[in-house]
Coordinates of C-alpha atoms in Angstrom, one line a residue:
Chain A
R1 CA 201.0 -5.1 -104.3
K2 CA 198.4 -3.3 -106.4
E3 CA 196.8 -0.4 -104.6
V4 CA 193.4 1.2 -104.2
E5 CA 193.6 4.9 -103.6
Q6 CA 191.1 7.5 -102.3
D7 CA 191.2 11.2 -101.4
P8 CA 191.0 11.2 -97.6
G9 CA 189.0 14.4 -97.5
P10 CA 187.3 15.6 -95.5
F11 CA 184.6 16.7 -97.9
N12 CA 182.5 19.4 -96.2
V13 CA 179.2 19.6 -98.1
P14 CA 176.0 21.6 -97.2
E15 CA 172.9 19.5 -96.7
G16 CA 171.0 19.0 -99.9
A17 CA 174.0 19.3 -102.2
T18 CA 175.4 16.7 -104.5
V19 CA 178.8 15.2 -103.8
A20 CA 181.0 12.8 -105.7
F21 CA 184.3 11.2 -104.9
N22 CA 186.5 8.7 -106.7
C23 CA 188.6 5.7 -106.0
T24 CA 191.4 4.7 -108.3
Y25 CA 192.7 1.2 -108.7
S26 CA 195.7 -0.3 -110.4
N27 CA 194.6 -4.0 -110.8
S28 CA 192.7 -3.9 -114.0
A29 CA 191.8 -7.6 -113.8
S30 CA 189.0 -7.1 -111.2
Q31 CA 185.5 -7.5 -112.4
S32 CA 183.8 -6.0 -109.3
F33 CA 184.2 -3.2 -106.9
F34 CA 182.5 -2.2 -103.7
W35 CA 181.6 0.9 -101.8
Y36 CA 181.3 0.6 -98.0
R37 CA 180.1 3.1 -95.4
Q38 CA 181.8 3.3 -92.1
D39 CA 180.5 5.3 -89.1
C40 CA 182.8 6.4 -86.4
R41 CA 184.0 3.4 -84.2
K42 CA 181.8 1.0 -86.2
E43 CA 182.3 -1.7 -88.7
P44 CA 182.2 -1.0 -92.5
K45 CA 178.8 -1.8 -94.0
L46 CA 178.3 -2.5 -97.7
L47 CA 176.7 0.4 -99.5
M48 CA 176.8 -0.7 -103.1
S49 CA 178.4 -3.2 -105.5
V50 CA 179.8 -1.9 -108.8
Y51 CA 180.1 -4.1 -111.8
S52 CA 180.6 -3.1 -115.5
S53 CA 177.4 -1.1 -115.9
G54 CA 177.4 0.8 -112.6
N55 CA 174.7 0.8 -110.0
E56 CA 172.1 3.1 -108.7
D57 CA 170.2 2.9 -105.4
G58 CA 168.0 5.9 -104.5
R59 CA 170.2 8.9 -104.0
F60 CA 173.4 6.9 -104.5
T61 CA 175.0 6.2 -107.9
A62 CA 178.2 4.2 -108.4
Q63 CA 180.0 4.2 -111.8
L64 CA 183.0 2.2 -113.1
N65 CA 185.4 3.8 -115.6
R66 CA 187.7 1.0 -116.8
A67 CA 189.6 3.1 -119.3
S68 CA 190.8 5.5 -116.5
Q69 CA 190.7 2.8 -113.8
Y70 CA 188.5 4.5 -111.2
I71 CA 185.1 4.0 -109.6
S72 CA 183.0 6.9 -108.4
L73 CA 180.3 7.4 -105.8
L74 CA 177.7 10.1 -106.3
I75 CA 175.4 11.2 -103.5
R76 CA 172.4 13.4 -104.4
D77 CA 170.3 15.5 -102.1
S78 CA 172.8 14.8 -99.2
K79 CA 171.4 14.3 -95.7
L80 CA 173.1 14.9 -92.4
S81 CA 172.9 11.1 -91.9
D82 CA 175.2 10.6 -94.9
S83 CA 178.1 11.9 -92.8
A84 CA 180.5 9.0 -92.6
T85 CA 183.7 7.6 -94.1
Y86 CA 183.3 5.9 -97.5
L87 CA 185.6 3.0 -98.3
C88 CA 186.1 1.5 -101.7
A89 CA 187.2 -2.1 -102.0
Q90 CA 188.5 -4.4 -104.8
P91 CA 188.9 -8.2 -104.8
Q92 CA 192.5 -9.1 -105.7
D93 CA 193.4 -12.7 -106.1
D94 CA 192.0 -14.3 -102.9
K95 CA 192.0 -11.0 -100.9
I96 CA 189.8 -8.0 -100.7
I97 CA 191.8 -4.7 -100.7
F98 CA 190.4 -1.5 -99.2
G99 CA 191.2 2.1 -99.8
K100 CA 191.9 4.3 -96.8
G101 CA 188.5 5.9 -97.1
T102 CA 187.1 9.4 -97.8
R103 CA 185.6 11.3 -94.9
L104 CA 182.3 13.1 -95.7
H105 CA 180.8 15.8 -93.4
I106 CA 177.3 17.0 -94.3
L107 CA 176.8 20.5 -92.9
P108 CA 173.4 21.8 -91.7
Chain B
D1 CA 169.7 -14.3 -88.4
G2 CA 172.9 -15.0 -90.3
G3 CA 175.9 -12.9 -89.6
I4 CA 179.3 -12.6 -88.2
T5 CA 179.9 -12.4 -84.5
Q6 CA 183.1 -11.0 -83.0
S7 CA 183.9 -11.2 -79.3
P8 CA 184.7 -9.5 -77.1
K9 CA 183.7 -6.0 -78.2
Y10 CA 186.3 -4.4 -75.9
L11 CA 189.5 -6.1 -74.7
F12 CA 192.3 -4.9 -72.5
R13 CA 195.6 -6.6 -72.4
K14 CA 198.7 -6.2 -70.4
E15 CA 202.0 -6.0 -72.2
G16 CA 203.6 -9.3 -72.7
Q17 CA 200.3 -11.3 -72.8
N18 CA 198.8 -13.2 -75.7
V19 CA 195.1 -12.6 -76.4
T20 CA 192.7 -14.4 -78.7
L21 CA 189.9 -12.6 -80.6
S22 CA 186.9 -14.7 -81.6
C23 CA 185.2 -14.6 -85.0
E24 CA 182.3 -16.8 -85.9
Q25 CA 180.0 -16.7 -88.9
N26 CA 176.9 -18.6 -89.9
L27 CA 176.7 -17.4 -93.4
N28 CA 178.2 -20.6 -94.8
H29 CA 181.0 -18.4 -96.3
D30 CA 184.2 -20.1 -97.4
A31 CA 186.5 -17.1 -97.0
M32 CA 187.3 -15.2 -93.9
Y33 CA 189.6 -12.3 -93.2
W34 CA 191.1 -10.3 -90.4
Y35 CA 191.8 -6.6 -90.7
R36 CA 193.4 -4.1 -88.4
Q37 CA 192.3 -0.4 -88.4
D38 CA 194.2 2.3 -86.6
P39 CA 192.6 5.7 -85.8
G40 CA 192.0 7.7 -89.0
Q41 CA 193.5 4.9 -91.1
G42 CA 192.2 2.3 -93.6
L43 CA 191.9 -1.4 -93.2
R44 CA 195.1 -3.4 -93.3
L45 CA 194.9 -7.2 -94.0
I46 CA 196.4 -9.4 -91.3
Y47 CA 195.5 -12.9 -92.4
Y48 CA 192.9 -14.5 -94.6
S49 CA 191.6 -18.0 -95.3
Q50 CA 189.8 -19.4 -98.3
I51 CA 189.2 -22.9 -96.9
V52 CA 189.3 -24.9 -93.7
N53 CA 192.8 -25.8 -92.5
D54 CA 194.4 -23.3 -94.8
F55 CA 195.3 -19.6 -94.4
Q56 CA 197.7 -17.0 -95.8
K57 CA 199.5 -14.0 -94.4
G58 CA 198.3 -10.6 -95.3
D59 CA 200.3 -7.4 -95.3
I60 CA 200.9 -7.1 -91.6
A61 CA 201.0 -10.7 -90.2
E62 CA 204.0 -10.3 -87.9
G63 CA 203.0 -10.8 -84.3
Y64 CA 199.7 -12.5 -85.1
S65 CA 198.5 -16.0 -85.6
V66 CA 195.3 -17.6 -86.8
S67 CA 193.7 -21.0 -87.1
R68 CA 190.9 -22.3 -89.4
E69 CA 189.8 -25.6 -87.9
K70 CA 186.1 -25.1 -88.7
K71 CA 184.5 -23.3 -91.6
E72 CA 182.5 -21.1 -89.2
S73 CA 185.4 -20.0 -87.0
F74 CA 188.6 -18.0 -87.6
P75 CA 190.1 -16.9 -84.3
L76 CA 193.0 -14.4 -84.2
T77 CA 195.7 -14.5 -81.6
V78 CA 197.6 -11.3 -80.9
T79 CA 200.9 -12.4 -79.5
S80 CA 203.4 -10.5 -77.3
A81 CA 205.6 -10.2 -80.4
Q82 CA 203.1 -7.6 -81.8
K83 CA 204.7 -4.3 -80.8
N84 CA 201.8 -2.0 -81.2
P85 CA 198.6 -4.1 -80.7
T86 CA 196.3 -1.3 -79.7
A87 CA 193.8 -1.1 -82.6
F88 CA 190.3 -1.9 -83.9
Y89 CA 190.2 -5.5 -85.2
L90 CA 187.7 -6.4 -87.8
C91 CA 186.8 -9.9 -89.0
A92 CA 185.0 -10.3 -92.3
S93 CA 183.7 -13.2 -94.5
S94 CA 182.7 -13.7 -98.1
T95 CA 181.7 -16.5 -100.4
G96 CA 185.3 -16.4 -101.6
T97 CA 184.6 -16.6 -105.3
G98 CA 186.6 -13.4 -105.9
Y99 CA 183.8 -11.3 -107.1
T100 CA 181.7 -11.0 -104.0
E101 CA 181.6 -8.5 -101.2
A102 CA 182.8 -9.1 -97.7
F103 CA 180.6 -8.7 -94.6
F104 CA 182.0 -7.6 -91.3
G105 CA 181.6 -8.4 -87.7
Q106 CA 181.1 -5.5 -85.2
G107 CA 184.8 -5.5 -84.4
T108 CA 187.0 -5.9 -81.3
R109 CA 188.7 -2.8 -79.8
L110 CA 191.9 -4.0 -78.2
T111 CA 193.8 -1.8 -75.8
V112 CA 197.2 -2.6 -74.2
V113 CA 197.5 -1.3 -70.7

């Protein structure tokens, strides 16, 4: 099975800083990728979709690097409320495969 | 409002009992999925279904069973054969085209007592 890999963290970042983390994938056939946010003991919620040209939504920017087979998530001007686990996901055949997530702690 | 509904939110099971977790969606999605999440771990795929009356095993199907008799419903049965059933169970759905995101229910937290 082709994997989706993430650094588990935790990333401890002061409020207001910029933080970025990556997700590597091995199935090069995928055309789309997704970033989800999961709060403790809650379900994952879609944060951003990532296609060939990347995506930006306010303080969040997602990029796709096909040559190196990774997607990235950049969070600018981080807020305390950004503290969560961030999961990347990749459709593979008829399934959707998730990474194990990166834990982010924003420090006051 | 459209969405995915899982019930119950919390479930306690005695060892040796089968339990069924409900998942219903009104998003008109073709594909539905069941994942298991253990503390501090990622999502592991149990079963998935792309169309009614058809489903496939995921990575950890042993000890679980599913049915897909209706497009809206994809119940998961945790059988007594599942040795470590205590976990957070998440149901998701997508349009199933292979390029679209999945949306999740609120999850069922199962505890074996």
